[in-house]
Tab-separated table of C-alpha atoms in Angstrom:
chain	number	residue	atom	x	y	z
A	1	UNK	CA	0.000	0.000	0.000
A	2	UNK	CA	1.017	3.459	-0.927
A	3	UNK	CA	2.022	6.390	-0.069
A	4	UNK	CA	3.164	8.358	2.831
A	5	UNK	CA	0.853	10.983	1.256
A	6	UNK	CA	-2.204	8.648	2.425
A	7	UNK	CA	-1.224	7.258	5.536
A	8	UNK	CA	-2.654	10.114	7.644
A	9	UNK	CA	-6.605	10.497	7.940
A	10	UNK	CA	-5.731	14.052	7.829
A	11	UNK	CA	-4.291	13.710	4.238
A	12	UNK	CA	-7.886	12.311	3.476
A	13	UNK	CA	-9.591	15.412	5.454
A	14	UNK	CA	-7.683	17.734	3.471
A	15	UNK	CA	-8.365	16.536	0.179
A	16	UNK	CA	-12.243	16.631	1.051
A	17	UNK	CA	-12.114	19.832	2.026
A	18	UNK	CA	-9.836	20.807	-1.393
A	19	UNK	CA	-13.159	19.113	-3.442
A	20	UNK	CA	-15.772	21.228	-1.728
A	21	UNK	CA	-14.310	24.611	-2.157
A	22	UNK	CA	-15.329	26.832	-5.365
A	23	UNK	CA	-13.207	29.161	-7.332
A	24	UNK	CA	-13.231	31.430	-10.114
A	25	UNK	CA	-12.005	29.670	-13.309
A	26	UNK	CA	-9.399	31.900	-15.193
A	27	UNK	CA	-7.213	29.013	-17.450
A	28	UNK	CA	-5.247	28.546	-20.412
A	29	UNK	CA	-8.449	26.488	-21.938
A	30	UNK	CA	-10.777	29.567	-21.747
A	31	UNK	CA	-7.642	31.498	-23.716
A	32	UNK	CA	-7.378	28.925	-26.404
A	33	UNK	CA	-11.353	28.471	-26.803
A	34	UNK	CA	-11.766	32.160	-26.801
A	35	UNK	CA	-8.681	32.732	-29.499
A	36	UNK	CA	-10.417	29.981	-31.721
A	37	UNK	CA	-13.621	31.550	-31.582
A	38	UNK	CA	-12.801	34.629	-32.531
A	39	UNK	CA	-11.578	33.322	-36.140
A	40	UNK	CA	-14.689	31.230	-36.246
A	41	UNK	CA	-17.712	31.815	-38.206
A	42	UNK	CA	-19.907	28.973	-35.754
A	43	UNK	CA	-22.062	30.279	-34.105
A	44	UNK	CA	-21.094	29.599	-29.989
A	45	UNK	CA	-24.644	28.431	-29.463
A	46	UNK	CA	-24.360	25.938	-31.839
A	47	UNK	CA	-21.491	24.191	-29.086
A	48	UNK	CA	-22.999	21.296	-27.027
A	49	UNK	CA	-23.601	22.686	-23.177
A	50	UNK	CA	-22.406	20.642	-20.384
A	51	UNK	CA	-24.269	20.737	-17.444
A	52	UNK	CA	-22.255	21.404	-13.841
A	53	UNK	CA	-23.723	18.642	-12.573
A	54	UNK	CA	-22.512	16.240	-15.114
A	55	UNK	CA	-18.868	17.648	-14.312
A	56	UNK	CA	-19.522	16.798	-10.368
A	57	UNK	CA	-20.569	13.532	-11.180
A	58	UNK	CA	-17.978	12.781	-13.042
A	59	UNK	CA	-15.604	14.007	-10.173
A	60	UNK	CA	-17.205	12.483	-7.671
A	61	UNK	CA	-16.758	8.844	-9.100
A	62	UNK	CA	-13.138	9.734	-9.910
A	63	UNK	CA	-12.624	10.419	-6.631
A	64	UNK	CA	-14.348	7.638	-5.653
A	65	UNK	CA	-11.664	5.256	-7.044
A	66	UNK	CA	-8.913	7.691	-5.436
A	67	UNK	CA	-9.664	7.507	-2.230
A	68	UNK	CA	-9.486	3.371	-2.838
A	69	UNK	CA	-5.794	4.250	-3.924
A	70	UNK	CA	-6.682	3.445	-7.430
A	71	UNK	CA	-4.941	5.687	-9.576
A	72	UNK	CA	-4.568	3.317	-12.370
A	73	UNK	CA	-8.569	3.635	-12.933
A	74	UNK	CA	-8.953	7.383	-11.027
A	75	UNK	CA	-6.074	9.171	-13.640
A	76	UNK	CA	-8.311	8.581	-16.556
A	77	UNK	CA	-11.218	9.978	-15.227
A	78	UNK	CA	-9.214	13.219	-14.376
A	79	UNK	CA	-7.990	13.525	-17.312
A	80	UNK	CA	-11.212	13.036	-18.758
A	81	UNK	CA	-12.628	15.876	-17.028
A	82	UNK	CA	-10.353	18.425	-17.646
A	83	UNK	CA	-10.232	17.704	-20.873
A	84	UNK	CA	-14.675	17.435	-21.621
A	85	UNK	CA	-15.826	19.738	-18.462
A	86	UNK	CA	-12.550	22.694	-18.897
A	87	UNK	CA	-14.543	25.252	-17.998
A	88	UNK	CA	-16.136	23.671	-14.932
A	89	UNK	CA	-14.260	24.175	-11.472
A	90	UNK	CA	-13.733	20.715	-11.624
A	91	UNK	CA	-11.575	20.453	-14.540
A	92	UNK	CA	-9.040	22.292	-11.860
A	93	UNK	CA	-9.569	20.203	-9.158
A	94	UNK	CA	-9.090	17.419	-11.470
A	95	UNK	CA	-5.341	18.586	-11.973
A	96	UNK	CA	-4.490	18.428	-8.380
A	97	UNK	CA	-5.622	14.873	-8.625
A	98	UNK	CA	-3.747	14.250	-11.397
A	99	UNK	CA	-0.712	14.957	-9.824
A	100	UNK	CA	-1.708	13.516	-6.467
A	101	UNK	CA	-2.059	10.048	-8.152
A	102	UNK	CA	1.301	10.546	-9.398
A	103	UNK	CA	2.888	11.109	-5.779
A	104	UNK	CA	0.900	7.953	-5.000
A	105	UNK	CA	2.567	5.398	-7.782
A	106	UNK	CA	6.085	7.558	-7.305
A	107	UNK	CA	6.386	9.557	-10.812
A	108	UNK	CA	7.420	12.197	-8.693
A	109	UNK	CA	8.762	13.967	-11.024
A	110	UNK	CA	6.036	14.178	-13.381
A	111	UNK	CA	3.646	15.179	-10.530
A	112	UNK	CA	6.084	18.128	-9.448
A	113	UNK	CA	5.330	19.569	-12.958
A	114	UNK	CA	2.120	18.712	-12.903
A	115	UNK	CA	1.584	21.236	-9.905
A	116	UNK	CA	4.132	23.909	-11.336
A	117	UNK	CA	1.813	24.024	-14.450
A	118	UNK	CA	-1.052	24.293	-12.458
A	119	UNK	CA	0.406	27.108	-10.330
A	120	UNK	CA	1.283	29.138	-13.690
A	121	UNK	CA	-1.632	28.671	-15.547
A	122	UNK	CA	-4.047	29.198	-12.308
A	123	UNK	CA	-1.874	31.475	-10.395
A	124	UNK	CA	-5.170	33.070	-8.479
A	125	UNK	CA	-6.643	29.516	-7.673
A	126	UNK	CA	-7.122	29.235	-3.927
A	127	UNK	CA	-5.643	25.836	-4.171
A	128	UNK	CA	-2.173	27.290	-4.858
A	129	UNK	CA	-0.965	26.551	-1.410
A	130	UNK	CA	-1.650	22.967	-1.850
A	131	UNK	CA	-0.089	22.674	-5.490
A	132	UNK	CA	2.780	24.405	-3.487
A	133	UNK	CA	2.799	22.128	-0.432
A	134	UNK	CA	2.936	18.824	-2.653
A	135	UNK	CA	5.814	20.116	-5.307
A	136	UNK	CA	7.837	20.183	-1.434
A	137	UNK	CA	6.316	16.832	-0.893
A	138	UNK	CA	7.300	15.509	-4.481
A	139	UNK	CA	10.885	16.683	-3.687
A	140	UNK	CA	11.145	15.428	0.128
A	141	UNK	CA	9.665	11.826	-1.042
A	142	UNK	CA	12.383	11.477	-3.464
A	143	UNK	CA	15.017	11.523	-0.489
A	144	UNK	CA	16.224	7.580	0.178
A	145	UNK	CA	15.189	6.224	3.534
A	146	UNK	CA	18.803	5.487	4.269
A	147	UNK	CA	19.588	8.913	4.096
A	148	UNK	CA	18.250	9.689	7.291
A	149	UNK	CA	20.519	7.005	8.839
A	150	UNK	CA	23.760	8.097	6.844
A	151	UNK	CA	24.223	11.179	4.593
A	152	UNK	CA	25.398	10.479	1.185
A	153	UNK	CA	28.966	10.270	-0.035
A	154	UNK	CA	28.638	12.395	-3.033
A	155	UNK	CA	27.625	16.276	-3.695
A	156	UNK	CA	26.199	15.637	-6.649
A	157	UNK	CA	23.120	12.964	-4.437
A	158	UNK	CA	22.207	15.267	-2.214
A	159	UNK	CA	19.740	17.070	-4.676
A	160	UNK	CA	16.715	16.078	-3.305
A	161	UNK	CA	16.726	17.301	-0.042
A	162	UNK	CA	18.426	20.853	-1.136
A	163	UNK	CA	14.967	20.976	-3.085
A	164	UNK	CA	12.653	20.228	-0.484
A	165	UNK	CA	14.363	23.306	1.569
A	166	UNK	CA	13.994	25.210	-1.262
A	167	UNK	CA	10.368	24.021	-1.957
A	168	UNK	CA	9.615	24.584	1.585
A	169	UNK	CA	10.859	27.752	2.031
A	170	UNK	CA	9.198	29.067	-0.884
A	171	UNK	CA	6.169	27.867	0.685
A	172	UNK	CA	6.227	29.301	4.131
A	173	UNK	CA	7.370	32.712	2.206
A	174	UNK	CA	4.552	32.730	0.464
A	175	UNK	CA	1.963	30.866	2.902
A	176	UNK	CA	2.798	31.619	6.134
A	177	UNK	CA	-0.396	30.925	7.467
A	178	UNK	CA	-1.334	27.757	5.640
A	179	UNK	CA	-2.056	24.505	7.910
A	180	UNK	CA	0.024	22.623	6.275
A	181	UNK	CA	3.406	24.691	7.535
A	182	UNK	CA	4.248	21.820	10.700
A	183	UNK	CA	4.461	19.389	8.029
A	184	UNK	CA	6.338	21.394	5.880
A	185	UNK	CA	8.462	22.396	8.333
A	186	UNK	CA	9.563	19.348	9.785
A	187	UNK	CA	10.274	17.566	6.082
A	188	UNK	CA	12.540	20.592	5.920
A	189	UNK	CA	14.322	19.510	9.244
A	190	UNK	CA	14.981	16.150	8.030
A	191	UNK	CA	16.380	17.691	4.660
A	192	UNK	CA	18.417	20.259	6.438
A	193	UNK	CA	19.604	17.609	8.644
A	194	UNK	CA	21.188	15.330	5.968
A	195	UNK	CA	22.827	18.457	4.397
A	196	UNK	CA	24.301	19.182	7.341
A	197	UNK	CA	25.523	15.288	8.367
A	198	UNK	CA	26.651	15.635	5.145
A	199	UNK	CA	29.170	18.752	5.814
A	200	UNK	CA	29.643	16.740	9.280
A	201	UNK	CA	30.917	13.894	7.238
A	202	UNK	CA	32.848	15.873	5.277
A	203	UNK	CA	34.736	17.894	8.193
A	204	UNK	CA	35.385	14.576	9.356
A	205	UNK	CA	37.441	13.446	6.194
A	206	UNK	CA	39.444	16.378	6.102
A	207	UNK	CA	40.345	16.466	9.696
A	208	UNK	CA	41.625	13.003	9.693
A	209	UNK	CA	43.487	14.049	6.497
A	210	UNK	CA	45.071	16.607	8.668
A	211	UNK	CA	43.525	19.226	6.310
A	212	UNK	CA	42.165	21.808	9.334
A	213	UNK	CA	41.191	24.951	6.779
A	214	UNK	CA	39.403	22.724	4.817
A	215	UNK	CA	37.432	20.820	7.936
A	216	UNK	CA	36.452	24.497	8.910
A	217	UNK	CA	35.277	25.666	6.332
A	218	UNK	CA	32.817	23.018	6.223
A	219	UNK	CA	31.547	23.600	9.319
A	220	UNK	CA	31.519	26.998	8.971
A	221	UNK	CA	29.376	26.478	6.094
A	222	UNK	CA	26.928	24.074	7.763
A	223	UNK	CA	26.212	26.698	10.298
A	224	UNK	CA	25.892	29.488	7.926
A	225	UNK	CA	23.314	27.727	5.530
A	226	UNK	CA	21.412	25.011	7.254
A	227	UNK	CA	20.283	26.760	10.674
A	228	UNK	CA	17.487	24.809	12.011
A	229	UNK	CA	19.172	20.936	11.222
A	230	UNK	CA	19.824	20.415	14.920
A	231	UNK	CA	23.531	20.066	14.096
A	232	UNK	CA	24.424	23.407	15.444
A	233	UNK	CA	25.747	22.322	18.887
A	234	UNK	CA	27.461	19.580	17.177
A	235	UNK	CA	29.165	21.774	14.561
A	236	UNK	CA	30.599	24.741	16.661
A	237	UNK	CA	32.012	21.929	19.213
A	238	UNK	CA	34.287	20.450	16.028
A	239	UNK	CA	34.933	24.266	15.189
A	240	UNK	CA	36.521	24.949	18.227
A	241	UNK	CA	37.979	22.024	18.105
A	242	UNK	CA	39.704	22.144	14.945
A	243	UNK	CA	40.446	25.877	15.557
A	244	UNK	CA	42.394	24.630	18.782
A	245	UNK	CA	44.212	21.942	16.369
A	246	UNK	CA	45.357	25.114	14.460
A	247	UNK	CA	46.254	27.272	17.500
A	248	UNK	CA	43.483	29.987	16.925
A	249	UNK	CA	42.967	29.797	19.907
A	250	UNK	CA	40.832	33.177	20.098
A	251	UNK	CA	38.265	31.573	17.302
A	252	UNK	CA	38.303	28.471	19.413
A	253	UNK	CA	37.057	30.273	22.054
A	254	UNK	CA	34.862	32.312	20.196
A	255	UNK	CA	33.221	28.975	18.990
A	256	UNK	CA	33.196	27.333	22.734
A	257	UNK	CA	31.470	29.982	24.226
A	258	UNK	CA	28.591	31.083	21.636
A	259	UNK	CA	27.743	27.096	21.557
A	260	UNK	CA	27.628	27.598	25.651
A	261	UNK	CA	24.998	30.938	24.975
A	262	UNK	CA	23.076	29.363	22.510
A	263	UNK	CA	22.922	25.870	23.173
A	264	UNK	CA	23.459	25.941	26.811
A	265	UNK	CA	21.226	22.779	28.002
A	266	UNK	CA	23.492	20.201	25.223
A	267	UNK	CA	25.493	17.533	25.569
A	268	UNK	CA	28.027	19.218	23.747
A	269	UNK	CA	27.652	22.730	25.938
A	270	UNK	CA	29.163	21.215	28.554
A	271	UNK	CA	32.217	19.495	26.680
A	272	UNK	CA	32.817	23.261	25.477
A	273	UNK	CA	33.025	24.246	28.950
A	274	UNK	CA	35.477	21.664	29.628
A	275	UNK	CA	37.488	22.965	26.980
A	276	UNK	CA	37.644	26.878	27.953
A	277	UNK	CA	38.578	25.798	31.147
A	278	UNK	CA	42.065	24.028	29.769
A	279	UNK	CA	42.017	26.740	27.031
A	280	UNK	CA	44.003	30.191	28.811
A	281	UNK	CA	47.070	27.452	29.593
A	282	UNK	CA	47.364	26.575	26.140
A	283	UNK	CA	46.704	30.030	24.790
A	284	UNK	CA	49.604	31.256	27.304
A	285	UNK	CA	52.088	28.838	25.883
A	286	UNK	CA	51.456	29.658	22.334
A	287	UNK	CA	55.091	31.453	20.934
């Protein structure tokens, strides 16, 4: 069974909620039926007129077979809509479920675009948020399992969860008060925190290499761009560290005693206190 975007009866609530509400309908299909019109010498009234109701019908059984998680006979129907019923408000809630059944059989990227183009071409929709919150979503279920055990060797993996920050804090920039922003925010957490194991791991390699500048730099980076990882107190402990490996001993204690200020209740606050205390003897028998 699919899909951590199912698992939750809230995910369900949400979506219920997404098919009563009622919009204005400003799309690309009223441009291109417009723009053929006006070259045309049939008469509009001559075009069959579909009723609303057949559109919510329609809907309704297509949603029917979504919320049974089947996408494989729910997609069609979608499609169907937008494409017979365009200028019906279902037509755009039909997109969102387009790209909602494919987060649920993992064509994530395809559903990511599938909300972009929904966000362009309905830009006023009151939906937005949600086309918004589930381009974040696309990004953050794309992110291995394992990562959140071990980061990633290689730069060039770690795309996925730089995108969900990005996706996210696009989102809370432009949402702030959506209900969706404690899930956003904590799938940006757990991508901030692989970037920053990732610098962690990093540091590591070039400390044992012996290569100090280059270990704190990392960390300095880690601490400059991924605030909010819960890596912090971790981070500025190596700094000082490192910085005492390198006899700067003033940025050593720099680092000691702003992890002590801001993270004073850590493991790792009191292991910098340990280390100012031995710190003025080696800093008076530097040459």
């Amino acid at each position: 069974m699919y899909s951590r975007c199912l698992q939750t009866n809230a995910f369900y609530r949400m979506l219920a909620r997404v098919t009563r509400r009622t919009a204005p309908l400003f799309t690309l299909f009223a441009v291109l039926a417009l723009g053929g019109c006006a070259g045309s010498t049939v008469s509009t009234s001559a075009q069959p007129k579909i009723s609303a109701e057949d559109a919510r019908e329609a809907y309704e059984q297509a949603l029917l077979r979504f919320f049974r998680e089947d996408c494989m006979g729910a997609d069609p129907l979608f499609r169907a809509i937008r494409r017979e019923h365009p200028f019906s408000r279902f037509a755009a809630l039909s997109e969102l479920r387009i790209g909602d059944c494919q987060l649920m059989q993992k064509q994530h990227a395809e559903a990511i675009e599938t909300f972009k183009t929904f966000i362009r071409f309905r830009p006023s929709h009151r939906e937005v948020p949600y086309a918004r919150f589930m381009i974040a979503k696309g990004h953050f279920e794309q992110i291995p399992n394992d990562w959140f055990l071990a980061p990633p060797s290689h730069e060039r993996e770690l795309s996925p969860a730089r995108e969900t920050v990005d996706a996210v804090s696009d989102f809370i920039r432009r949402h702030p008060d959506d209900e969706r922003i404690e899930e956003a925010s904590e799938m940006a957490k757990k991508a901030l925190t692989i970037l920053a194991n990732h610098e962690l791991y990093v540091s590591n390699f070039y400390e044992r290499a012996k290569q100090y500048d280059a270990a704190a730099r990392r960390l300095d980076y880690l601490l400059r761009h991924y605030q909010g990882s819960g890596k912090e107190a971790e981070a500025l402990l190596r700094l000082g560290r490192i910085y005492r490996k390198m006899k700067r001993f003033d940025d050593a204690q720099s680092s000691f005693e702003i992890l002590i200020a801001t993270y004073g209740e850590s493991e790792e606050a009191e292991e910098a206190a340990r280390e100012l205390r031995s710190l003025p003897k080696e800093k008076a028998e530097r040459p």
